[in-house]
Coordinates of C-alpha atoms in Angstrom, one line a residue:
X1 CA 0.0 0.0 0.0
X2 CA 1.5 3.4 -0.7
X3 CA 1.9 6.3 1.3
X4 CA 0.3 9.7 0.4
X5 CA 2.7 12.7 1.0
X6 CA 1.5 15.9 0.4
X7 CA 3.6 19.3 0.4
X8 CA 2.9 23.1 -0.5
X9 CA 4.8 26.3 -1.5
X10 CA 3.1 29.3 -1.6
X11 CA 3.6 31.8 -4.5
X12 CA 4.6 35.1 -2.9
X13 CA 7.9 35.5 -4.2
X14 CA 10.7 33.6 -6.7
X15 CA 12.4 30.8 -5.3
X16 CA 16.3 31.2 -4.4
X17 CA 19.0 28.5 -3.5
X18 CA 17.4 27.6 0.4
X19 CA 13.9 26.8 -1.8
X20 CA 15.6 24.5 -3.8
X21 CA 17.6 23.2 -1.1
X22 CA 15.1 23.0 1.9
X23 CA 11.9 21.8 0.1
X24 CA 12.1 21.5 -3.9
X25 CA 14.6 19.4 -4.5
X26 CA 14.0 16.3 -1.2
X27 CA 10.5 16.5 -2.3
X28 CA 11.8 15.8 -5.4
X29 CA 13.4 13.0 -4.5
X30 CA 10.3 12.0 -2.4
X31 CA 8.3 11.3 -5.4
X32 CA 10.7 9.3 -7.2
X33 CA 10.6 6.3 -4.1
X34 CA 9.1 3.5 -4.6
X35 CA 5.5 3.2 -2.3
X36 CA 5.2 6.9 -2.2
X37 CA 2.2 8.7 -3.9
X38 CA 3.3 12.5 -3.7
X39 CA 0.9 15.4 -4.1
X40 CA 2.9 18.7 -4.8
X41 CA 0.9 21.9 -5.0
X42 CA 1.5 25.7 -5.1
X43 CA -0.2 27.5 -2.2
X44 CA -1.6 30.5 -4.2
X45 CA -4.9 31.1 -1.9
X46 CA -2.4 31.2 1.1
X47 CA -0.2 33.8 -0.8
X48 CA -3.2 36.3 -0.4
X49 CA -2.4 36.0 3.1
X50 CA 0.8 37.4 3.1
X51 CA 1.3 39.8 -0.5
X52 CA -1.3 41.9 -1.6
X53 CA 0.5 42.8 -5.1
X54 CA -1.3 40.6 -7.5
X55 CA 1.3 40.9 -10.5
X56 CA 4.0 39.5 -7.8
X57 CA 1.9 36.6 -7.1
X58 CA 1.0 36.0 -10.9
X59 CA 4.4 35.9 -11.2
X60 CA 5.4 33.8 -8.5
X61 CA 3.2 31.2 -9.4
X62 CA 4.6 31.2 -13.1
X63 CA 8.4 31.0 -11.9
X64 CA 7.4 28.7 -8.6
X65 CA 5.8 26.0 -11.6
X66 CA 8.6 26.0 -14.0
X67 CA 10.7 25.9 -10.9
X68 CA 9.9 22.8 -9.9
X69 CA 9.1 21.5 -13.2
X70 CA 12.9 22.6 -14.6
X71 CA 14.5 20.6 -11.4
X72 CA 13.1 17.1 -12.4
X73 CA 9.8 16.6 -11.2
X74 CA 8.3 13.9 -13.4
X75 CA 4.1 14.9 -13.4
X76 CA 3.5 11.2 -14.4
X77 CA 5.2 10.1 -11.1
X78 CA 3.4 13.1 -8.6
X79 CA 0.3 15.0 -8.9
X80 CA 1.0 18.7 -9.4
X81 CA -1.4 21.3 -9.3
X82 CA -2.5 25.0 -8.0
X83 CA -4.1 24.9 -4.8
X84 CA -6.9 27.6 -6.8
X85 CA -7.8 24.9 -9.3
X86 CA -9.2 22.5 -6.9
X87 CA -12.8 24.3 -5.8
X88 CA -13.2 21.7 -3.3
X89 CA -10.2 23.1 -1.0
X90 CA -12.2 26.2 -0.5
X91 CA -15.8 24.0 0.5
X92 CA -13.9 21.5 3.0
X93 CA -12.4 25.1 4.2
X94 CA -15.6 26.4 5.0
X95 CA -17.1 23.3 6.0
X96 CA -14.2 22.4 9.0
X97 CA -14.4 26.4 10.1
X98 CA -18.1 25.0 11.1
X99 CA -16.4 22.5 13.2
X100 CA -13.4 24.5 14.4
X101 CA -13.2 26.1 18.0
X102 CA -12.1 29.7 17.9
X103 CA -10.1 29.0 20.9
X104 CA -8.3 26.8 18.8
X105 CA -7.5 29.1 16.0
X106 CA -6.6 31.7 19.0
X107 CA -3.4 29.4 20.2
X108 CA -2.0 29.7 16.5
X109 CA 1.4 31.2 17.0
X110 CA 1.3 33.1 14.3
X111 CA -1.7 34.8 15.5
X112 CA -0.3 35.0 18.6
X113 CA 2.9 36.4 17.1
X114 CA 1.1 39.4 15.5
X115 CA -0.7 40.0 18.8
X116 CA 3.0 39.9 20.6
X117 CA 4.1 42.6 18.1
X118 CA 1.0 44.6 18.8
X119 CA 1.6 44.8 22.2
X120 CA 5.3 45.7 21.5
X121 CA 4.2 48.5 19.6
X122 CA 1.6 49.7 22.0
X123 CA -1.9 49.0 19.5
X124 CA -4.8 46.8 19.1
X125 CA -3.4 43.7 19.4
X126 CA -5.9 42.7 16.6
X127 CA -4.4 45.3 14.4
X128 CA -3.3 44.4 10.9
X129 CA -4.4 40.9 11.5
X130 CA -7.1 39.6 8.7
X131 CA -9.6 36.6 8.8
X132 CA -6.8 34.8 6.7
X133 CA -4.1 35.1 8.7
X134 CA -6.4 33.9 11.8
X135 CA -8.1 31.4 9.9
X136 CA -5.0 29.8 7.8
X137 CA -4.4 26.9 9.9
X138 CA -7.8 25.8 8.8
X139 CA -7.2 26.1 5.5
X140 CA -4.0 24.5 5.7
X141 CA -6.0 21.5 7.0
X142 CA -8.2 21.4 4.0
X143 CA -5.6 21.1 1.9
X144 CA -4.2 18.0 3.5
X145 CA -7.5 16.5 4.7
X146 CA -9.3 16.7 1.0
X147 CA -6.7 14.2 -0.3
X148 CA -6.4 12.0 2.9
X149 CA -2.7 12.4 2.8
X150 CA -0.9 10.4 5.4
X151 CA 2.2 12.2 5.7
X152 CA 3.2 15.7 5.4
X153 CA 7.0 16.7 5.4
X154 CA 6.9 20.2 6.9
X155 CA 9.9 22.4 9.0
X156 CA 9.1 22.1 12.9
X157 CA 7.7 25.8 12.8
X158 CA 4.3 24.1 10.8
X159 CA 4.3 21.4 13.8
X160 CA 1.3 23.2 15.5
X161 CA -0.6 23.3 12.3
X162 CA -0.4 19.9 11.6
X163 CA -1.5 18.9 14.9
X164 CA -3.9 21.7 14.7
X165 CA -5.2 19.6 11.5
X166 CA -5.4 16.4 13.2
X167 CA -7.9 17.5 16.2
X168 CA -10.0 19.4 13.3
X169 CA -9.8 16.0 11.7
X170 CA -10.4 14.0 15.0
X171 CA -13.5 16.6 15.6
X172 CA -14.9 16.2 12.6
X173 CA -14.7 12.1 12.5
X174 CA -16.3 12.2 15.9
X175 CA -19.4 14.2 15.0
X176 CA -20.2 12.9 11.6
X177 CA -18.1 9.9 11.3
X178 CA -15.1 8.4 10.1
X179 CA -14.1 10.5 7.2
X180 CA -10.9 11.7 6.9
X181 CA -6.8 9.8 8.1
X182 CA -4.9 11.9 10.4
X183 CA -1.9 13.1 9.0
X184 CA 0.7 12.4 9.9
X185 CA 4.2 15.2 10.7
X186 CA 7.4 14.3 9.5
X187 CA 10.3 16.6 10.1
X188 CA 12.8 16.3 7.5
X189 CA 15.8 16.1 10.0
X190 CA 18.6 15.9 7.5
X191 CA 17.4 18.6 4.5
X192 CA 19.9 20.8 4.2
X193 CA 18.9 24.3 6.0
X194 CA 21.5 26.9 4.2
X195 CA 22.5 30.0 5.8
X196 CA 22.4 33.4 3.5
X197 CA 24.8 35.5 2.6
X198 CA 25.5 37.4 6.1
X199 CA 25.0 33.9 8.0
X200 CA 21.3 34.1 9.3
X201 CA 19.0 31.2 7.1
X202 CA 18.7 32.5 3.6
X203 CA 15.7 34.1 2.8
X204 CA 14.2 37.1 1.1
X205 CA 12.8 38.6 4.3
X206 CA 16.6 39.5 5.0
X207 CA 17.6 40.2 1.7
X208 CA 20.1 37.6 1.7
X209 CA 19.5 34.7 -1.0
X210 CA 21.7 33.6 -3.6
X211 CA 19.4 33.2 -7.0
X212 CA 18.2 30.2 -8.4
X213 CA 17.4 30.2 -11.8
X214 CA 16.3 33.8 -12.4
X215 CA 19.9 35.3 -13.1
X216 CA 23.0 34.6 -15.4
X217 CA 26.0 32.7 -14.8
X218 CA 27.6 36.7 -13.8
X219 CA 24.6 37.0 -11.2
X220 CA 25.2 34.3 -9.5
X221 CA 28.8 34.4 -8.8
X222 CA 28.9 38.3 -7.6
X223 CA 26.2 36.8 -5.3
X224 CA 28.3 34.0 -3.9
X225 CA 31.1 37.3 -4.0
X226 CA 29.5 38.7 -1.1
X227 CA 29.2 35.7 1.1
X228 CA 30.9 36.9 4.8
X229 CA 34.1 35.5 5.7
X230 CA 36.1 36.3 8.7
X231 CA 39.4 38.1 8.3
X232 CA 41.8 35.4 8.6
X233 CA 44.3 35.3 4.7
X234 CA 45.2 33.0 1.9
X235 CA 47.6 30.2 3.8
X236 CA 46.0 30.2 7.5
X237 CA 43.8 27.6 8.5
X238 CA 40.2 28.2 8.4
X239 CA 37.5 26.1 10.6
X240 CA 35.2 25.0 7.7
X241 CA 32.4 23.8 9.9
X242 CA 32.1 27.7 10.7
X243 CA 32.6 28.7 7.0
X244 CA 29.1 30.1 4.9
X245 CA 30.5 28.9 2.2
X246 CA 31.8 25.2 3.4
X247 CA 27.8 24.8 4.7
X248 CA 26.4 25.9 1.4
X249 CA 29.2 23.7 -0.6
X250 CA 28.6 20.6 1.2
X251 CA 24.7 20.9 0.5
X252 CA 25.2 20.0 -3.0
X253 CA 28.5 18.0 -3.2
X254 CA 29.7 14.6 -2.9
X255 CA 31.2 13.2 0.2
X256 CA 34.4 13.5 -1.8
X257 CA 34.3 17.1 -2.2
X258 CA 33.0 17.9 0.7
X259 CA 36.0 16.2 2.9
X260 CA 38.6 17.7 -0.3
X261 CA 36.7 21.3 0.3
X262 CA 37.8 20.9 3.9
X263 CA 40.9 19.6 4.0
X264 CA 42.2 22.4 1.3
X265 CA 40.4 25.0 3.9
X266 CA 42.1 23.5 7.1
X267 CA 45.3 24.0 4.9
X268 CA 44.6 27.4 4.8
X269 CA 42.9 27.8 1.1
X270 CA 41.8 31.3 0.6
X271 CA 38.0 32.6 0.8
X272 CA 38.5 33.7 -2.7
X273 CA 39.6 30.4 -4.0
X274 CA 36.6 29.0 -1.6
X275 CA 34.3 31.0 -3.0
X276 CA 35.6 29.7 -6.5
X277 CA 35.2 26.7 -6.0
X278 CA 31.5 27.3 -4.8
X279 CA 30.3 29.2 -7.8
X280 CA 32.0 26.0 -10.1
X281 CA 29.8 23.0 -7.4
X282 CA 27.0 25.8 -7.8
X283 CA 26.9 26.5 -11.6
X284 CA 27.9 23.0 -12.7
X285 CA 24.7 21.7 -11.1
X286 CA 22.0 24.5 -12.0
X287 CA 22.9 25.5 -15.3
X288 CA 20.9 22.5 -17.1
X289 CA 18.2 23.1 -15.3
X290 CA 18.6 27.6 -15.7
X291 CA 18.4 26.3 -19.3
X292 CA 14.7 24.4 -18.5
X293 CA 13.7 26.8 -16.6
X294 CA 14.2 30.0 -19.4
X295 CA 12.7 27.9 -21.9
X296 CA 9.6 26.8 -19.9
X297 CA 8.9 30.4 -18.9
X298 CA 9.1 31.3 -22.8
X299 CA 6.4 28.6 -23.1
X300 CA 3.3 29.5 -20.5
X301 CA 1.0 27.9 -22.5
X302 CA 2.3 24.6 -21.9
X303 CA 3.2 25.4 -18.3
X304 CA -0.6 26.1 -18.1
X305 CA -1.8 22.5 -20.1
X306 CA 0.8 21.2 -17.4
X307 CA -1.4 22.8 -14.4
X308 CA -4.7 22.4 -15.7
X309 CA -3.7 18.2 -16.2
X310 CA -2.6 18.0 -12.7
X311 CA -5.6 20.1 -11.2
X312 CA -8.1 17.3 -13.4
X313 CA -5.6 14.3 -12.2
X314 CA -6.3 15.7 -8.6
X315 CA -9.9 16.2 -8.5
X316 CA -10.4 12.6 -9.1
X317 CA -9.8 12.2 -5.5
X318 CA -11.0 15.4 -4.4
X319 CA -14.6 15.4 -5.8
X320 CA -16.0 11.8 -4.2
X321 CA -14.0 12.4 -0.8
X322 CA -15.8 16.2 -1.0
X323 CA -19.4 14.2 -2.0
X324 CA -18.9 12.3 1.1
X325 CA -18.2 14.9 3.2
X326 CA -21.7 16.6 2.3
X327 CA -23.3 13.4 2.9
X328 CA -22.1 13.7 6.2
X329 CA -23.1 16.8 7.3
X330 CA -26.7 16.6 5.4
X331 CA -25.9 18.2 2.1
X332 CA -27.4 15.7 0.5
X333 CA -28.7 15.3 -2.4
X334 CA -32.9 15.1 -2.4
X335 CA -33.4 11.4 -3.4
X336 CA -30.5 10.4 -0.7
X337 CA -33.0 11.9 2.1
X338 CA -34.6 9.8 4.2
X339 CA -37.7 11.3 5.7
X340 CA -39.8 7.9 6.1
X341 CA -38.7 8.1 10.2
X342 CA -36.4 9.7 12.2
X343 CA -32.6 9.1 11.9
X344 CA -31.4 6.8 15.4
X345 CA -30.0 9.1 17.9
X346 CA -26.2 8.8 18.2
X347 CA -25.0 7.0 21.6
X348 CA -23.5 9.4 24.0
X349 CA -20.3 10.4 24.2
X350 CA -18.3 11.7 26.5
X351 CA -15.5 13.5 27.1
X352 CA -11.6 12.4 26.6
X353 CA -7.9 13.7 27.0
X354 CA -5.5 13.6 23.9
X355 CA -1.9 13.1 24.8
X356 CA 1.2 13.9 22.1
X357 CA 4.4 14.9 21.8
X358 CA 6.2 18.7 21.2
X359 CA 9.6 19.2 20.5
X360 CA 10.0 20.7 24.5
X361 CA 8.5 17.6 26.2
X362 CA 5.0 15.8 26.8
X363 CA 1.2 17.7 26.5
X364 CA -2.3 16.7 26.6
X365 CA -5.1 18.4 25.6
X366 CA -9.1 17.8 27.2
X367 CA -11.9 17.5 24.5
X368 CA -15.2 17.5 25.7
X369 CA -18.4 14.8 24.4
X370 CA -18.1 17.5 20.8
X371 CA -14.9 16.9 20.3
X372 CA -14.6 21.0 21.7
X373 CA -10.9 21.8 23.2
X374 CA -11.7 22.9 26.8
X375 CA -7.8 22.9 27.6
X376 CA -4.4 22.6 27.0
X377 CA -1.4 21.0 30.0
X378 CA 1.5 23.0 30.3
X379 CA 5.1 20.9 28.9
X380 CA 5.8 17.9 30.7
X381 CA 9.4 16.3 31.0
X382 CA 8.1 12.7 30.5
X383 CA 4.8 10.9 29.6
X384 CA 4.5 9.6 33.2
X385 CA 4.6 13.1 34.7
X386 CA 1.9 14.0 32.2
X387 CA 0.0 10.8 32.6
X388 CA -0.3 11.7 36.7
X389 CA -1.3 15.4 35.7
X390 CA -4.1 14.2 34.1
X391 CA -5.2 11.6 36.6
X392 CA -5.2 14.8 39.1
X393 CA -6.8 16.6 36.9
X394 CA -9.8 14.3 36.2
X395 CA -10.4 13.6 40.2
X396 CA -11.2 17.4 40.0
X397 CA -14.9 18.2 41.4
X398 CA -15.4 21.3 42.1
X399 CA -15.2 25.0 41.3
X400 CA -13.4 25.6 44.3
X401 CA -10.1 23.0 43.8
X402 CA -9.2 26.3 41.0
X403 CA -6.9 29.0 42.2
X404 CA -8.7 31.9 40.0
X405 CA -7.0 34.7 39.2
X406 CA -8.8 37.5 37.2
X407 CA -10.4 35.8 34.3
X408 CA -8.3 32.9 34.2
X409 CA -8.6 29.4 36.4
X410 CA -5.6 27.8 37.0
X411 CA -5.0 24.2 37.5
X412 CA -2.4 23.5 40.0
X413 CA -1.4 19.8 41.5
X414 CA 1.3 20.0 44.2
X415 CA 2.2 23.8 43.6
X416 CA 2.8 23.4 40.0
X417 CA 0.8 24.9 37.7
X418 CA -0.7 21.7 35.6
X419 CA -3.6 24.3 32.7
X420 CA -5.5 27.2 33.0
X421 CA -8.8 27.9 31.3
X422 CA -11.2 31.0 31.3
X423 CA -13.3 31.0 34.5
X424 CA -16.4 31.2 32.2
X425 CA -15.5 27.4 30.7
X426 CA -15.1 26.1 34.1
X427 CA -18.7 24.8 34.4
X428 CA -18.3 22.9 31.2
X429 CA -15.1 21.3 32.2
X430 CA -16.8 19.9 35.6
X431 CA -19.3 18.4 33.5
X432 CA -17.2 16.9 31.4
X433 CA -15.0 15.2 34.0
X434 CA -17.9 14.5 35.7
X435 CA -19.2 12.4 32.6
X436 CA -16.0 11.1 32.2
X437 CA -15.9 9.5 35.9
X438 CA -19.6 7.9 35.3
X439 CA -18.4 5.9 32.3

């Protein structure tokens, strides 16, 4: 059986050298692997989010397509499309916002980001912030969810949003049924994560990035030019590991080069001659595909048939999953709707915790009968002290076992502070534990 992987770029800019590096190219080579069925797909309707200049983001997606196209996917091996060709991204959207708590969406950290930089400035801290940004983890989830994928390679600052995507998913299954697989995060440990040219990670935010395919052979050595070295000369040792342009090199070279590369630095090659012998690795391996790429972008039209096949390949599972979710939730069509007797009431549910993992340690989260977040445990150092926080937490009976401070109630087992929850949920979280207990 294979496994569905499913990753997403989204068109607000041209991609540089980390793109390629970072995402492009091991997705690439993702799709390729025997038992993997890879979905790849630009993120256009989450570029509205973030750019408001529509030529850039026509343009983006032009380059972003070629892009990947020029560096080797093969469209009979993946399914490549434009998120905005699939209409049923934006119904499952709008249909798990109807199932999505807004104290879910208000733990998003990059909600809770713009907030923090709101209060730093001394406004609103709703200022700037639009229904996408607030709303994108949910969208994020209907992309995954509409094609069941079971994996989704992602950087560990999109951790939260795939988890975020699960419990929509969870929610949903528990209300209406099981529709959709949980997805699954996986952290590419060893993609290569290059630094820019002043040493932060390359990207366009700090003006940093070293071209792709969008400039000439010229371009793209006076970019690797300004690369920052430290001051030591041509015939002192240099510590490679600490080098720019070592970590870049070894991204795209053999083991042999790489150990060569750093032996002739240790020896005391120069920076010039480094940077050399960068801009050869660099060139040597992009200019085939610079070639592609120019020609492809003198050819929309067939970039376009290109899309417009992988949008129709991808509907095919798109449309029936999308029919069944409207079965589920009653949009149905007439002659599926039964109105000889009353549908059976579903059995009762009741409440339940949900433990997982986070990079800093062990949390658990409290759902109530609806599937309805009520809470979130602070970070645990091991499962077992989570696993007692919770058995604490459930013996809880009474409003007064909170220490309520303001508007918050905080849960505290031994003097350490275990959740907190807005005094006005309280009531429903008694209940819940109190249904939980009767089972």
């Amino acid at each position: 059986m294979s496994t569905r992987i499913l990753t997403g770029i989204t068109t607000s800019g041209i991609p540089h050298l980390g793109n390629y590096a970072g995402a492009i190219q091991p997705a690439i080579q993702m799709s390729r692997q025997t038992g993997n069925d890879a979905f790849f797909f630009m993120a256009d309707y989450h570029a509205l989010v973030k750019c408001d200049d529509p030529e850039r983001v026509a343009r983006s997606r032009q380059a972003l397509a070629a892009t990947w196209l020029a560096a080797g996917l093969d469209t009979d091996k993946a399914t490549f499309y434009r998120q905005s060709d699939i209409p049923e991204i934006p119904e499952l959207n709008w249909v798990l916002s109807c199932v999505t708590s807004k104290g879910l969406m208000n733990r998003a950290h990059a909600y809770k980001a713009a907030q923090d930089q709101n209060a730093a400035k001394g406004v609103e801290l709703d200022d700037g912030v639009t229904m996408g940004l607030y709303c994108y983890p949910v969208l994020m989830s209907a992309d995954i969810l509409i094609f069941n994928a079971n994996k989704v390679p992602v950087g560990r600052d999109q951790v939260q949003h795939l988890e975020m995507a699960r419990d929509i998913a969870q929610r949903f299954n528990h209300m209406y049924g099981e529709t959709f697989v949980l997805p699954e995060v996986q952290i590419a440990e060893n993609v290569a994560i290059l630094p820019g040219l002043d040493g932060r990670k390359m990207s366009k935010s700090y003006d940093n990035t070293i071209p792709l395919f969008e400039s000439s052979e010229a371009e793209l050595k006076a970019a690797i030019m300004r690369i920052v070295t430290d001051s030591r000369q041509p015939g002192e040792p240099k510590d490679a590991d600490a080098s720019m342009i070592f970590q870049i090199y070894k991204g795209f070279a053999s083991d042999a080069q790489t150990i060569a590369l750093k032996a002739e630095l240790e020896r005391g090659m120069g920076w010039g001659d480094a940077k050399n012998a960068l801009f050869t690795l660099l060139n040597d391996h992009l200019a085939p595909m610079r070639d592609h790429y120019q020609d492809l972008l003198s050819r929309p039209d067939d970039i376009e048939d290109i899309l417009l096949a992988g949008a129709a390949k991808a509907r095919r599972y798109t449309e029936p999953l999308m029919e069944k979710v409207r079965d589920a939730v009653g949009l149905r069509k007439a002659k599926r709707v039964a109105v000889s007797a009353p549908a059976e009431k579903k059995a009762a549910r009741k409440g339940r915790f949900v433990s997982f993992r986070e990079e800093e340690g062990f949390r658990f989260r409290l759902l109530d009968a609806a599937g309805t977040e009520l809470l979130v445990s602070e970070v645990f150092a091991d499962p077992r002290q989570a696993g007692m926080a919770q058995k604490a937490l459930a013996a809880l009976n009474d409003r007064s076992q909170f220490d309520v401070a303001g508007d918050e109630a905080l849960v505290v087992v031994e003097g350490a502070k275990v959740a907190s929850l807005p005094v006005a949920e309280l009531d429903a979280l008694l209940e819940t534990l109190e249904g939980m207990r009767a089972e």
